């Protein structure tokens, strides 16, 4: 499902939960909210179950969006019952993920995680200048073993 109709975008927005780690931020202000959505759906007539396909879809669409200068957010915290009602989805279509897209407004800084086994270390945070910091595990700590010639 794809949408950029403002009325539909605002109805989709009402079913989403934003940035659980930022306790004092309820989500983007009106006027800064996503201007388009892609909802990834599972067509149960085509496949009984889904595994990793929607992760690949989400990432690929986000990379495509980023290459066009758009910002995006993958959302799994979705009120699926409400959204299925809003989209009037038939029984055979189930909501997997929601992709929110728009013109990026915030400054985002990607940082290295120091302690790779610390589960909390990847919590994103905001500084006083409203810069969004996203800690990422480094490539070296992600590779378990190397057998290279
Ligand atoms: C599968 C998945 C589900 C996510 N669900 C949500 C969500 O429901 N709400 C949210 O605010 N962020 C969610 N996120 C986090 C953002 O999409 C995003 O990954 C995070 O802000 C870090 O930005 P970056 O991935 O561009 O570095 C999710 C991420 C992934 C990979």
mmCIF file of C-alpha atoms and ligand atoms in Angstrom:
data_model
loop_
_atom_site.group_PDB
_atom_site.id
_atom_site.type_symbol
_atom_site.label_atom_id
_atom_site.label_comp_id
_atom_site.label_asym_id
_atom_site.label_seq_id
_atom_site.Cartn_x
_atom_site.Cartn_y
_atom_site.Cartn_z
ATOM 1 C CA UNK A 1 0.000 0.000 0.000
ATOM 2 C CA UNK A 2 1.374 3.394 -0.891
ATOM 3 C CA UNK A 3 -0.020 6.764 0.199
ATOM 4 C CA UNK A 4 0.859 10.427 -0.010
ATOM 5 C CA UNK A 5 -2.662 11.811 0.313
ATOM 6 C CA UNK A 6 -2.465 14.156 3.373
ATOM 7 C CA UNK A 7 -5.733 12.955 4.919
ATOM 8 C CA UNK A 8 -4.711 9.309 4.590
ATOM 9 C CA UNK A 9 -1.182 10.084 5.867
ATOM 10 C CA UNK A 10 -2.619 11.642 8.999
ATOM 11 C CA UNK A 11 -4.829 8.593 9.626
ATOM 12 C CA UNK A 12 -1.855 6.246 9.170
ATOM 13 C CA UNK A 13 0.244 8.436 11.514
ATOM 14 C CA UNK A 14 -2.307 7.946 14.308
ATOM 15 C CA UNK A 15 -1.563 4.179 14.351
ATOM 16 C CA UNK A 16 2.240 4.510 14.795
ATOM 17 C CA UNK A 17 4.473 4.640 17.895
ATOM 18 C CA UNK A 18 7.615 6.740 17.540
ATOM 19 C CA UNK A 19 11.058 6.544 19.154
ATOM 20 C CA UNK A 20 10.411 4.609 22.361
ATOM 21 C CA UNK A 21 13.915 5.537 23.639
ATOM 22 C CA UNK A 22 13.136 9.283 23.555
ATOM 23 C CA UNK A 23 10.858 9.482 26.570
ATOM 24 C CA UNK A 24 10.206 13.240 26.354
ATOM 25 C CA UNK A 25 9.419 13.263 22.618
ATOM 26 C CA UNK A 26 5.939 12.127 21.574
ATOM 27 C CA UNK A 27 6.852 12.038 17.868
ATOM 28 C CA UNK A 28 7.129 14.563 15.045
ATOM 29 C CA UNK A 29 5.134 17.789 15.295
ATOM 30 C CA UNK A 30 2.364 18.539 12.857
ATOM 31 C CA UNK A 31 4.005 19.874 9.696
ATOM 32 C CA UNK A 32 7.070 17.681 10.287
ATOM 33 C CA UNK A 33 5.257 14.395 9.934
ATOM 34 C CA UNK A 34 5.928 11.929 7.100
ATOM 35 C CA UNK A 35 4.515 13.001 3.753
ATOM 36 C CA UNK A 36 4.290 9.466 2.387
ATOM 37 C CA UNK A 37 4.005 5.889 3.571
ATOM 38 C CA UNK A 38 4.647 2.448 2.183
ATOM 39 C CA UNK A 39 2.937 -0.335 4.127
ATOM 40 C CA UNK A 40 4.527 -3.737 3.515
ATOM 41 C CA UNK A 41 1.806 -6.366 3.324
ATOM 42 C CA UNK A 42 1.842 -10.143 3.505
ATOM 43 C CA UNK A 43 -0.423 -11.668 0.853
ATOM 44 C CA UNK A 44 -1.413 -14.954 2.488
ATOM 45 C CA UNK A 45 -2.745 -16.276 -0.826
ATOM 46 C CA UNK A 46 0.764 -16.153 -2.292
ATOM 47 C CA UNK A 47 2.787 -17.471 0.681
ATOM 48 C CA UNK A 48 1.684 -19.061 3.961
ATOM 49 C CA UNK A 49 4.402 -17.418 5.995
ATOM 50 C CA UNK A 50 6.996 -14.703 5.657
ATOM 51 C CA UNK A 51 10.523 -14.842 6.994
ATOM 52 C CA UNK A 52 13.106 -12.230 6.023
ATOM 53 C CA UNK A 53 11.637 -10.901 2.808
ATOM 54 C CA UNK A 54 10.048 -7.806 4.333
ATOM 55 C CA UNK A 55 13.332 -6.855 6.029
ATOM 56 C CA UNK A 56 15.026 -6.897 2.638
ATOM 57 C CA UNK A 57 12.145 -4.926 1.111
ATOM 58 C CA UNK A 58 12.273 -2.324 3.871
ATOM 59 C CA UNK A 59 16.017 -1.854 3.649
ATOM 60 C CA UNK A 60 16.004 -1.664 -0.150
ATOM 61 C CA UNK A 61 13.207 0.909 -0.244
ATOM 62 C CA UNK A 62 14.971 2.961 2.450
ATOM 63 C CA UNK A 63 18.246 2.887 0.516
ATOM 64 C CA UNK A 64 16.404 3.939 -2.641
ATOM 65 C CA UNK A 65 14.711 6.759 -0.739
ATOM 66 C CA UNK A 66 18.017 7.893 0.801
ATOM 67 C CA UNK A 67 19.632 7.896 -2.648
ATOM 68 C CA UNK A 68 16.953 10.391 -3.705
ATOM 69 C CA UNK A 69 17.647 12.610 -0.675
ATOM 70 C CA UNK A 70 14.577 11.487 1.274
ATOM 71 C CA UNK A 71 14.505 10.556 4.944
ATOM 72 C CA UNK A 72 12.727 7.468 6.187
ATOM 73 C CA UNK A 73 11.866 5.404 9.227
ATOM 74 C CA UNK A 74 10.997 1.715 9.436
ATOM 75 C CA UNK A 75 8.200 1.184 11.966
ATOM 76 C CA UNK A 76 7.175 -2.095 13.542
ATOM 77 C CA UNK A 77 5.296 -0.527 16.476
ATOM 78 C CA UNK A 78 2.029 -0.260 14.623
ATOM 79 C CA UNK A 79 -1.556 -0.621 15.823
ATOM 80 C CA UNK A 80 -2.200 -3.238 13.154
ATOM 81 C CA UNK A 81 -5.882 -3.681 13.928
ATOM 82 C CA UNK A 82 -6.582 0.045 13.528
ATOM 83 C CA UNK A 83 -4.419 0.393 10.436
ATOM 84 C CA UNK A 84 -6.010 -2.650 8.752
ATOM 85 C CA UNK A 85 -9.386 -0.987 9.409
ATOM 86 C CA UNK A 86 -8.254 2.376 8.015
ATOM 87 C CA UNK A 87 -6.865 0.694 4.882
ATOM 88 C CA UNK A 88 -9.896 -1.573 4.619
ATOM 89 C CA UNK A 89 -7.596 -4.529 4.107
ATOM 90 C CA UNK A 90 -9.168 -7.791 2.986
ATOM 91 C CA UNK A 91 -8.594 -10.916 5.098
ATOM 92 C CA UNK A 92 -5.691 -12.191 2.963
ATOM 93 C CA UNK A 93 -3.501 -9.090 3.489
ATOM 94 C CA UNK A 94 -1.605 -8.698 6.794
ATOM 95 C CA UNK A 95 0.529 -5.714 7.833
ATOM 96 C CA UNK A 96 4.250 -6.487 8.204
ATOM 97 C CA UNK A 97 6.007 -3.106 8.487
ATOM 98 C CA UNK A 98 5.277 0.542 7.839
ATOM 99 C CA UNK A 99 7.832 2.733 6.064
ATOM 100 C CA UNK A 100 7.478 6.464 6.688
ATOM 101 C CA UNK A 101 9.065 8.813 4.157
ATOM 102 C CA UNK A 102 9.608 12.536 3.878
ATOM 103 C CA UNK A 103 12.022 15.390 3.488
ATOM 104 C CA UNK A 104 14.603 15.027 6.293
ATOM 105 C CA UNK A 105 14.640 17.920 8.771
ATOM 106 C CA UNK A 106 16.745 16.650 11.646
ATOM 107 C CA UNK A 107 20.505 16.372 11.761
ATOM 108 C CA UNK A 108 21.521 12.745 12.354
ATOM 109 C CA UNK A 109 24.951 11.657 13.552
ATOM 110 C CA UNK A 110 25.990 8.014 13.383
ATOM 111 C CA UNK A 111 28.438 7.031 16.129
ATOM 112 C CA UNK A 112 30.453 3.942 17.067
ATOM 113 C CA UNK A 113 29.258 1.722 19.902
ATOM 114 C CA UNK A 114 32.165 1.234 22.330
ATOM 115 C CA UNK A 115 30.996 -1.920 24.063
ATOM 116 C CA UNK A 116 29.488 -4.288 21.454
ATOM 117 C CA UNK A 117 27.932 -6.723 23.956
ATOM 118 C CA UNK A 118 26.132 -3.946 25.868
ATOM 119 C CA UNK A 119 22.552 -4.331 24.653
ATOM 120 C CA UNK A 120 21.617 -0.807 25.687
ATOM 121 C CA UNK A 121 24.510 0.775 23.796
ATOM 122 C CA UNK A 122 22.492 1.136 20.587
ATOM 123 C CA UNK A 123 19.891 3.407 22.174
ATOM 124 C CA UNK A 124 19.617 6.533 20.047
ATOM 125 C CA UNK A 125 19.504 9.865 21.885
ATOM 126 C CA UNK A 126 19.158 13.595 21.317
ATOM 127 C CA UNK A 127 21.445 16.360 22.491
ATOM 128 C CA UNK A 128 20.451 19.869 23.550
ATOM 129 C CA UNK A 129 20.782 21.122 19.959
ATOM 130 C CA UNK A 130 18.232 18.444 18.920
ATOM 131 C CA UNK A 131 20.872 16.508 16.995
ATOM 132 C CA UNK A 132 19.835 12.848 16.752
ATOM 133 C CA UNK A 133 22.692 10.478 17.694
ATOM 134 C CA UNK A 134 22.472 6.864 16.508
ATOM 135 C CA UNK A 135 25.117 4.513 17.930
ATOM 136 C CA UNK A 136 26.012 1.613 15.616
ATOM 137 C CA UNK A 137 28.171 -1.448 16.277
ATOM 138 C CA UNK A 138 31.348 -1.173 14.222
ATOM 139 C CA UNK A 139 32.176 -3.492 11.343
ATOM 140 C CA UNK A 140 35.096 -5.008 13.264
ATOM 141 C CA UNK A 141 32.917 -6.019 16.199
ATOM 142 C CA UNK A 142 30.266 -7.489 13.878
ATOM 143 C CA UNK A 143 32.629 -9.940 12.187
ATOM 144 C CA UNK A 144 32.957 -13.043 14.384
ATOM 145 C CA UNK A 145 35.782 -14.697 12.435
ATOM 146 C CA UNK A 146 37.910 -14.050 9.398
ATOM 147 C CA UNK A 147 39.359 -16.704 7.108
ATOM 148 C CA UNK A 148 41.006 -14.542 4.534
ATOM 149 C CA UNK A 149 43.871 -15.335 2.189
HETATM 150 C C1 LIG B 1 12.469 -3.701 12.009
HETATM 151 C C2 LIG B 1 12.545 -2.307 12.606
HETATM 152 C C3 LIG B 1 11.428 -1.795 13.273
HETATM 153 C C4 LIG B 1 11.453 -0.509 13.816
HETATM 154 N N1 LIG B 1 10.324 -0.010 14.416
HETATM 155 C C5 LIG B 1 10.320 1.262 14.850
HETATM 156 C C6 LIG B 1 9.132 1.828 15.388
HETATM 157 O O1 LIG B 1 8.082 1.182 15.456
HETATM 158 N N2 LIG B 1 9.165 3.107 15.822
HETATM 159 C C7 LIG B 1 10.318 3.858 15.712
HETATM 160 O O2 LIG B 1 10.291 5.032 16.081
HETATM 161 N N3 LIG B 1 11.462 3.363 15.210
HETATM 162 C C8 LIG B 1 11.486 2.082 14.782
HETATM 163 N N4 LIG B 1 12.636 1.550 14.256
HETATM 164 C C9 LIG B 1 13.887 2.379 14.267
HETATM 165 C C10 LIG B 1 14.019 3.301 13.077
HETATM 166 O O3 LIG B 1 13.462 2.766 11.900
HETATM 167 C C11 LIG B 1 15.509 3.552 12.766
HETATM 168 O O4 LIG B 1 16.142 2.325 12.515
HETATM 169 C C12 LIG B 1 16.225 4.259 13.883
HETATM 170 O O5 LIG B 1 15.648 5.522 14.073
HETATM 171 C C13 LIG B 1 17.725 4.432 13.570
HETATM 172 O O6 LIG B 1 17.912 5.071 12.348
HETATM 173 P P1 LIG B 1 18.757 4.367 11.183
HETATM 174 O O7 LIG B 1 18.292 2.935 11.094
HETATM 175 O O8 LIG B 1 18.422 5.169 9.963
HETATM 176 O O9 LIG B 1 20.172 4.489 11.565
HETATM 177 C C14 LIG B 1 12.631 0.271 13.717
HETATM 178 C C15 LIG B 1 13.756 -0.248 13.050
HETATM 179 C C16 LIG B 1 13.716 -1.514 12.501
HETATM 180 C C17 LIG B 1 14.943 -2.029 11.767
#
